[in-house]
């Protein structure tokens, strides 16, 4: 395929956000006198947005009587502390620079809030990434195709022109639901074995961002 555009997931794909996510979770756990969570527990709970994260880590999940209060406190705290330890993965800036040089259009889609996605894109990738899409009214979150379809629309390309890059089962399913070929990166929040269990055997698998350049030759 002669692709013209690349759509990237954010957390676990272009940005290593797990320490800020874990620190924010544990700040909230302490605030509400709840047990703190390990980095591995948070890593395996993220990917579907803040509400699902809280559902997975709180005692009684959504049935917790303070669920809404805790969720809002977490979102507010993380928004203000989302860029303390966060940064691009090794070779991501070089990858994006080379893709830009080759004429690819690029987008980031994420289950973070639209504001956080745009802020982090502007901080790290504004010279490369044309479109940033997060959770917003009227767009169903991934793995629904809405965010990708909106990115494709804003990029001004067709689905056939795009390939998707992500690290999780949510990303694999997003690509399937959107009708895109998927590159699964193994430096993020899931292992190859975990991805194979959800049917990702036909994806490309890469261990380093620069391997993507070989796929797109």
PDB file of C-alpha atoms in Angstrom:
ATOM      1  CA  UNK A   1       0.000   0.000   0.000  1.00  0.00           C
ATOM      2  CA  UNK A   2       1.118   3.528  -0.722  1.00  0.00           C
ATOM      3  CA  UNK A   3      -0.065   5.239   2.440  1.00  0.00           C
ATOM      4  CA  UNK A   4      -0.349   9.005   2.672  1.00  0.00           C
ATOM      5  CA  UNK A   5      -1.169   9.389   6.364  1.00  0.00           C
ATOM      6  CA  UNK A   6      -0.309   7.814   9.716  1.00  0.00           C
ATOM      7  CA  UNK A   7      -2.661   7.920  12.715  1.00  0.00           C
ATOM      8  CA  UNK A   8      -0.984   7.409  16.089  1.00  0.00           C
ATOM      9  CA  UNK A   9      -2.354   6.560  19.502  1.00  0.00           C
ATOM     10  CA  UNK A  10      -0.837   8.765  22.231  1.00  0.00           C
ATOM     11  CA  UNK A  11      -0.267   6.967  25.582  1.00  0.00           C
ATOM     12  CA  UNK A  12       2.126   4.059  25.217  1.00  0.00           C
ATOM     13  CA  UNK A  13       2.757   4.845  21.555  1.00  0.00           C
ATOM     14  CA  UNK A  14       4.298   8.284  21.046  1.00  0.00           C
ATOM     15  CA  UNK A  15       4.364   9.440  24.683  1.00  0.00           C
ATOM     16  CA  UNK A  16       5.450   7.555  27.785  1.00  0.00           C
ATOM     17  CA  UNK A  17       2.795   8.827  30.184  1.00  0.00           C
ATOM     18  CA  UNK A  18       2.615   5.945  32.630  1.00  0.00           C
ATOM     19  CA  UNK A  19       4.506   7.552  35.528  1.00  0.00           C
ATOM     20  CA  UNK A  20       2.356  10.690  35.512  1.00  0.00           C
ATOM     21  CA  UNK A  21      -0.771   8.547  35.242  1.00  0.00           C
ATOM     22  CA  UNK A  22       0.347   6.374  38.158  1.00  0.00           C
ATOM     23  CA  UNK A  23       1.364   9.352  40.283  1.00  0.00           C
ATOM     24  CA  UNK A  24      -2.007  11.001  39.642  1.00  0.00           C
ATOM     25  CA  UNK A  25      -3.907   7.831  40.498  1.00  0.00           C
ATOM     26  CA  UNK A  26      -1.996   7.434  43.741  1.00  0.00           C
ATOM     27  CA  UNK A  27      -2.454  11.077  44.723  1.00  0.00           C
ATOM     28  CA  UNK A  28      -6.198  10.516  44.431  1.00  0.00           C
ATOM     29  CA  UNK A  29      -6.004   7.207  46.267  1.00  0.00           C
ATOM     30  CA  UNK A  30      -4.279   8.928  49.179  1.00  0.00           C
ATOM     31  CA  UNK A  31      -6.704  11.851  49.086  1.00  0.00           C
ATOM     32  CA  UNK A  32      -9.662   9.495  49.492  1.00  0.00           C
ATOM     33  CA  UNK A  33      -7.937   7.090  51.928  1.00  0.00           C
ATOM     34  CA  UNK A  34      -7.811   4.254  49.407  1.00  0.00           C
ATOM     35  CA  UNK A  35      -4.987   1.766  48.745  1.00  0.00           C
ATOM     36  CA  UNK A  36      -2.362   2.939  46.273  1.00  0.00           C
ATOM     37  CA  UNK A  37      -1.840   1.095  42.977  1.00  0.00           C
ATOM     38  CA  UNK A  38       1.297  -0.274  41.358  1.00  0.00           C
ATOM     39  CA  UNK A  39       2.554   1.070  38.048  1.00  0.00           C
ATOM     40  CA  UNK A  40       1.770  -2.292  36.439  1.00  0.00           C
ATOM     41  CA  UNK A  41      -1.834  -2.176  37.683  1.00  0.00           C
ATOM     42  CA  UNK A  42      -2.309   1.315  36.252  1.00  0.00           C
ATOM     43  CA  UNK A  43      -0.607   0.304  32.985  1.00  0.00           C
ATOM     44  CA  UNK A  44      -3.122  -2.489  32.509  1.00  0.00           C
ATOM     45  CA  UNK A  45      -6.077  -0.277  33.459  1.00  0.00           C
ATOM     46  CA  UNK A  46      -5.536   2.653  31.088  1.00  0.00           C
ATOM     47  CA  UNK A  47      -6.551   2.985  27.455  1.00  0.00           C
ATOM     48  CA  UNK A  48     -10.282   3.556  27.595  1.00  0.00           C
ATOM     49  CA  UNK A  49     -10.412   6.952  29.279  1.00  0.00           C
ATOM     50  CA  UNK A  50     -10.485   8.266  32.837  1.00  0.00           C
ATOM     51  CA  UNK A  51     -13.885   6.834  33.807  1.00  0.00           C
ATOM     52  CA  UNK A  52     -12.899   3.287  32.842  1.00  0.00           C
ATOM     53  CA  UNK A  53      -9.551   3.706  34.609  1.00  0.00           C
ATOM     54  CA  UNK A  54     -11.332   4.670  37.828  1.00  0.00           C
ATOM     55  CA  UNK A  55     -13.828   1.847  37.365  1.00  0.00           C
ATOM     56  CA  UNK A  56     -10.975  -0.652  37.137  1.00  0.00           C
ATOM     57  CA  UNK A  57      -8.987   0.554  40.147  1.00  0.00           C
ATOM     58  CA  UNK A  58     -11.607   1.666  42.672  1.00  0.00           C
ATOM     59  CA  UNK A  59     -13.081  -0.726  45.202  1.00  0.00           C
ATOM     60  CA  UNK A  60     -16.587  -1.576  43.900  1.00  0.00           C
ATOM     61  CA  UNK A  61     -15.824   0.193  40.587  1.00  0.00           C
ATOM     62  CA  UNK A  62     -18.688   2.360  39.375  1.00  0.00           C
ATOM     63  CA  UNK A  63     -20.742   1.194  42.345  1.00  0.00           C
ATOM     64  CA  UNK A  64     -18.415   3.071  44.676  1.00  0.00           C
ATOM     65  CA  UNK A  65     -20.627   5.663  46.351  1.00  0.00           C
ATOM     66  CA  UNK A  66     -18.038   8.391  45.725  1.00  0.00           C
ATOM     67  CA  UNK A  67     -17.232   7.350  42.149  1.00  0.00           C
ATOM     68  CA  UNK A  68     -18.234  10.614  40.449  1.00  0.00           C
ATOM     69  CA  UNK A  69     -16.462  12.739  43.046  1.00  0.00           C
ATOM     70  CA  UNK A  70     -13.263  10.686  42.769  1.00  0.00           C
ATOM     71  CA  UNK A  71     -13.382  10.702  38.965  1.00  0.00           C
ATOM     72  CA  UNK A  72     -13.691  14.477  38.776  1.00  0.00           C
ATOM     73  CA  UNK A  73     -10.896  14.935  41.296  1.00  0.00           C
ATOM     74  CA  UNK A  74      -8.653  12.605  39.293  1.00  0.00           C
ATOM     75  CA  UNK A  75      -9.363  14.349  35.979  1.00  0.00           C
ATOM     76  CA  UNK A  76      -8.652  17.763  37.455  1.00  0.00           C
ATOM     77  CA  UNK A  77      -5.430  16.629  39.128  1.00  0.00           C
ATOM     78  CA  UNK A  78      -4.134  14.751  36.084  1.00  0.00           C
ATOM     79  CA  UNK A  79      -4.885  17.669  33.756  1.00  0.00           C
ATOM     80  CA  UNK A  80      -2.639  19.862  35.921  1.00  0.00           C
ATOM     81  CA  UNK A  81       0.069  17.195  36.340  1.00  0.00           C
ATOM     82  CA  UNK A  82       0.094  15.388  32.985  1.00  0.00           C
ATOM     83  CA  UNK A  83       3.519  16.640  31.962  1.00  0.00           C
ATOM     84  CA  UNK A  84       5.783  16.108  34.989  1.00  0.00           C
ATOM     85  CA  UNK A  85       7.540  12.888  33.941  1.00  0.00           C
ATOM     86  CA  UNK A  86       5.933  12.443  30.519  1.00  0.00           C
ATOM     87  CA  UNK A  87       7.988  12.546  27.331  1.00  0.00           C
ATOM     88  CA  UNK A  88       8.350  10.972  23.888  1.00  0.00           C
ATOM     89  CA  UNK A  89       9.649   7.443  23.600  1.00  0.00           C
ATOM     90  CA  UNK A  90      13.141   6.977  22.189  1.00  0.00           C
ATOM     91  CA  UNK A  91      13.268   7.536  18.407  1.00  0.00           C
ATOM     92  CA  UNK A  92       9.726   8.931  18.192  1.00  0.00           C
ATOM     93  CA  UNK A  93      10.912  12.470  17.319  1.00  0.00           C
ATOM     94  CA  UNK A  94      13.238  11.037  14.658  1.00  0.00           C
ATOM     95  CA  UNK A  95      10.400   8.919  13.248  1.00  0.00           C
ATOM     96  CA  UNK A  96       8.005  11.840  13.027  1.00  0.00           C
ATOM     97  CA  UNK A  97      10.633  14.087  11.466  1.00  0.00           C
ATOM     98  CA  UNK A  98      11.380  11.518   8.775  1.00  0.00           C
ATOM     99  CA  UNK A  99       7.704  10.886   8.055  1.00  0.00           C
ATOM    100  CA  UNK A 100       7.173  14.631   7.695  1.00  0.00           C
ATOM    101  CA  UNK A 101      10.165  14.794   5.356  1.00  0.00           C
ATOM    102  CA  UNK A 102       8.646  12.021   3.242  1.00  0.00           C
ATOM    103  CA  UNK A 103       5.388  13.941   2.963  1.00  0.00           C
ATOM    104  CA  UNK A 104       3.133  11.926   5.259  1.00  0.00           C
ATOM    105  CA  UNK A 105       0.258  13.613   7.029  1.00  0.00           C
ATOM    106  CA  UNK A 106      -0.026  12.659  10.701  1.00  0.00           C
ATOM    107  CA  UNK A 107      -2.672  12.625  13.416  1.00  0.00           C
ATOM    108  CA  UNK A 108      -2.881  11.601  17.061  1.00  0.00           C
ATOM    109  CA  UNK A 109      -6.077  10.068  18.448  1.00  0.00           C
ATOM    110  CA  UNK A 110      -6.501   9.367  22.149  1.00  0.00           C
ATOM    111  CA  UNK A 111      -9.044   8.589  24.830  1.00  0.00           C
ATOM    112  CA  UNK A 112      -7.670  11.489  26.857  1.00  0.00           C
ATOM    113  CA  UNK A 113      -9.708  14.684  26.902  1.00  0.00           C
ATOM    114  CA  UNK A 114      -9.480  16.836  23.784  1.00  0.00           C
ATOM    115  CA  UNK A 115      -7.758  19.596  25.783  1.00  0.00           C
ATOM    116  CA  UNK A 116      -5.031  17.307  27.134  1.00  0.00           C
ATOM    117  CA  UNK A 117      -4.394  15.752  23.724  1.00  0.00           C
ATOM    118  CA  UNK A 118      -4.003  19.113  22.027  1.00  0.00           C
ATOM    119  CA  UNK A 119      -1.824  20.460  24.842  1.00  0.00           C
ATOM    120  CA  UNK A 120       0.566  17.493  24.717  1.00  0.00           C
ATOM    121  CA  UNK A 121       0.639  17.515  20.906  1.00  0.00           C
ATOM    122  CA  UNK A 122       1.544  21.202  20.954  1.00  0.00           C
ATOM    123  CA  UNK A 123       4.269  20.632  23.555  1.00  0.00           C
ATOM    124  CA  UNK A 124       5.983  17.746  21.818  1.00  0.00           C
ATOM    125  CA  UNK A 125       4.844  17.267  18.245  1.00  0.00           C
ATOM    126  CA  UNK A 126       3.456  20.522  16.844  1.00  0.00           C
ATOM    127  CA  UNK A 127       6.075  20.597  14.068  1.00  0.00           C
ATOM    128  CA  UNK A 128       5.009  17.179  12.805  1.00  0.00           C
ATOM    129  CA  UNK A 129       1.459  16.221  13.748  1.00  0.00           C
ATOM    130  CA  UNK A 130      -1.290  17.988  11.816  1.00  0.00           C
ATOM    131  CA  UNK A 131      -4.360  16.800  13.731  1.00  0.00           C
ATOM    132  CA  UNK A 132      -4.988  15.917  17.415  1.00  0.00           C
ATOM    133  CA  UNK A 133      -8.262  14.282  18.435  1.00  0.00           C
ATOM    134  CA  UNK A 134      -9.348  13.395  21.968  1.00  0.00           C
ATOM    135  CA  UNK A 135     -12.602  12.683  23.754  1.00  0.00           C
ATOM    136  CA  UNK A 136     -15.231  15.260  22.851  1.00  0.00           C
ATOM    137  CA  UNK A 137     -18.981  15.571  22.696  1.00  0.00           C
ATOM    138  CA  UNK A 138     -20.353  13.778  19.657  1.00  0.00           C
ATOM    139  CA  UNK A 139     -17.362  11.440  19.302  1.00  0.00           C
ATOM    140  CA  UNK A 140     -17.593   7.955  20.780  1.00  0.00           C
ATOM    141  CA  UNK A 141     -14.276   6.991  22.364  1.00  0.00           C
ATOM    142  CA  UNK A 142     -11.999   4.289  20.984  1.00  0.00           C
ATOM    143  CA  UNK A 143     -12.365   1.444  20.079  1.00  0.00           C
ATOM    144  CA  UNK A 144     -15.298   3.017  18.250  1.00  0.00           C
ATOM    145  CA  UNK A 145     -14.097   4.455  14.925  1.00  0.00           C
ATOM    146  CA  UNK A 146     -15.352   8.001  15.555  1.00  0.00           C
ATOM    147  CA  UNK A 147     -12.054   9.596  16.577  1.00  0.00           C
ATOM    148  CA  UNK A 148     -10.150   8.013  13.685  1.00  0.00           C
ATOM    149  CA  UNK A 149     -12.832   8.989  11.194  1.00  0.00           C
ATOM    150  CA  UNK A 150     -12.711  12.564  12.443  1.00  0.00           C
ATOM    151  CA  UNK A 151      -8.922  12.551  12.099  1.00  0.00           C
ATOM    152  CA  UNK A 152      -9.187  11.189   8.558  1.00  0.00           C
ATOM    153  CA  UNK A 153     -11.697  13.908   7.711  1.00  0.00           C
ATOM    154  CA  UNK A 154      -9.467  16.661   9.115  1.00  0.00           C
ATOM    155  CA  UNK A 155      -6.406  15.253   7.350  1.00  0.00           C
ATOM    156  CA  UNK A 156      -8.268  15.411   4.059  1.00  0.00           C
ATOM    157  CA  UNK A 157      -7.477  11.835   3.037  1.00  0.00           C
ATOM    158  CA  UNK A 158      -9.395   8.588   2.602  1.00  0.00           C
ATOM    159  CA  UNK A 159      -9.362   5.513   4.854  1.00  0.00           C
ATOM    160  CA  UNK A 160      -7.384   3.690   2.179  1.00  0.00           C
ATOM    161  CA  UNK A 161      -4.633   6.290   2.546  1.00  0.00           C
ATOM    162  CA  UNK A 162      -4.168   5.679   6.295  1.00  0.00           C
ATOM    163  CA  UNK A 163      -2.395   3.243   8.569  1.00  0.00           C
ATOM    164  CA  UNK A 164      -2.861   3.151  12.365  1.00  0.00           C
ATOM    165  CA  UNK A 165      -0.139   2.827  15.032  1.00  0.00           C
ATOM    166  CA  UNK A 166      -0.946   1.864  18.632  1.00  0.00           C
ATOM    167  CA  UNK A 167       0.173  -0.278  21.536  1.00  0.00           C
ATOM    168  CA  UNK A 168      -2.926  -1.837  23.099  1.00  0.00           C
ATOM    169  CA  UNK A 169      -5.906  -4.068  22.458  1.00  0.00           C
ATOM    170  CA  UNK A 170      -8.010  -0.900  22.293  1.00  0.00           C
ATOM    171  CA  UNK A 171      -5.829   0.301  19.428  1.00  0.00           C
ATOM    172  CA  UNK A 172      -6.063  -3.018  17.599  1.00  0.00           C
ATOM    173  CA  UNK A 173      -9.849  -2.951  17.875  1.00  0.00           C
ATOM    174  CA  UNK A 174      -9.952   0.712  16.853  1.00  0.00           C
ATOM    175  CA  UNK A 175      -8.067  -0.098  13.673  1.00  0.00           C
ATOM    176  CA  UNK A 176     -10.358  -3.057  12.953  1.00  0.00           C
ATOM    177  CA  UNK A 177     -13.498  -1.007  13.567  1.00  0.00           C
ATOM    178  CA  UNK A 178     -12.226   1.819  11.348  1.00  0.00           C
ATOM    179  CA  UNK A 179     -11.068  -0.501   8.588  1.00  0.00           C
ATOM    180  CA  UNK A 180      -7.370   0.360   8.896  1.00  0.00           C
ATOM    181  CA  UNK A 181      -4.245  -1.779   8.857  1.00  0.00           C
ATOM    182  CA  UNK A 182      -2.555  -1.665  12.268  1.00  0.00           C
ATOM    183  CA  UNK A 183       1.046  -1.444  13.418  1.00  0.00           C
ATOM    184  CA  UNK A 184       1.329  -2.659  17.025  1.00  0.00           C
ATOM    185  CA  UNK A 185       4.269  -1.189  18.935  1.00  0.00           C
ATOM    186  CA  UNK A 186       5.822  -3.277  21.680  1.00  0.00           C
ATOM    187  CA  UNK A 187       7.468  -0.509  23.726  1.00  0.00           C
ATOM    188  CA  UNK A 188       4.121   0.560  25.211  1.00  0.00           C
ATOM    189  CA  UNK A 189       1.622  -0.778  27.723  1.00  0.00           C
ATOM    190  CA  UNK A 190       0.959  -4.275  26.309  1.00  0.00           C
ATOM    191  CA  UNK A 191       3.056  -7.296  25.320  1.00  0.00           C
ATOM    192  CA  UNK A 192       2.870  -9.129  22.013  1.00  0.00           C
ATOM    193  CA  UNK A 193       1.327 -12.094  23.809  1.00  0.00           C
ATOM    194  CA  UNK A 194      -1.454  -9.922  25.207  1.00  0.00           C
ATOM    195  CA  UNK A 195      -2.147  -8.498  21.750  1.00  0.00           C
ATOM    196  CA  UNK A 196      -2.183 -11.902  20.076  1.00  0.00           C
ATOM    197  CA  UNK A 197      -4.835 -13.014  22.573  1.00  0.00           C
ATOM    198  CA  UNK A 198      -7.217 -10.366  21.183  1.00  0.00           C
ATOM    199  CA  UNK A 199      -6.678 -11.357  17.554  1.00  0.00           C
ATOM    200  CA  UNK A 200      -3.868  -9.066  16.447  1.00  0.00           C
ATOM    201  CA  UNK A 201      -1.883 -11.771  14.645  1.00  0.00           C
ATOM    202  CA  UNK A 202      -2.248 -10.031  11.274  1.00  0.00           C
ATOM    203  CA  UNK A 203      -0.879  -6.716  12.546  1.00  0.00           C
ATOM    204  CA  UNK A 204       2.645  -5.519  11.944  1.00  0.00           C
ATOM    205  CA  UNK A 205       4.696  -5.699  15.186  1.00  0.00           C
ATOM    206  CA  UNK A 206       7.593  -3.318  15.841  1.00  0.00           C
ATOM    207  CA  UNK A 207      10.082  -3.082  18.696  1.00  0.00           C
ATOM    208  CA  UNK A 208      11.466   0.344  17.793  1.00  0.00           C
ATOM    209  CA  UNK A 209       9.730   3.355  16.211  1.00  0.00           C
ATOM    210  CA  UNK A 210      12.219   3.514  13.336  1.00  0.00           C
ATOM    211  CA  UNK A 211      11.073   0.060  12.171  1.00  0.00           C
ATOM    212  CA  UNK A 212       7.872   1.787  11.028  1.00  0.00           C
ATOM    213  CA  UNK A 213       9.884   3.465   8.279  1.00  0.00           C
ATOM    214  CA  UNK A 214      10.648   0.054   6.792  1.00  0.00           C
ATOM    215  CA  UNK A 215       6.961  -0.892   6.773  1.00  0.00           C
ATOM    216  CA  UNK A 216       6.042   2.331   4.991  1.00  0.00           C
ATOM    217  CA  UNK A 217       8.683   2.062   2.257  1.00  0.00           C
TER     218      UNK A 217
END
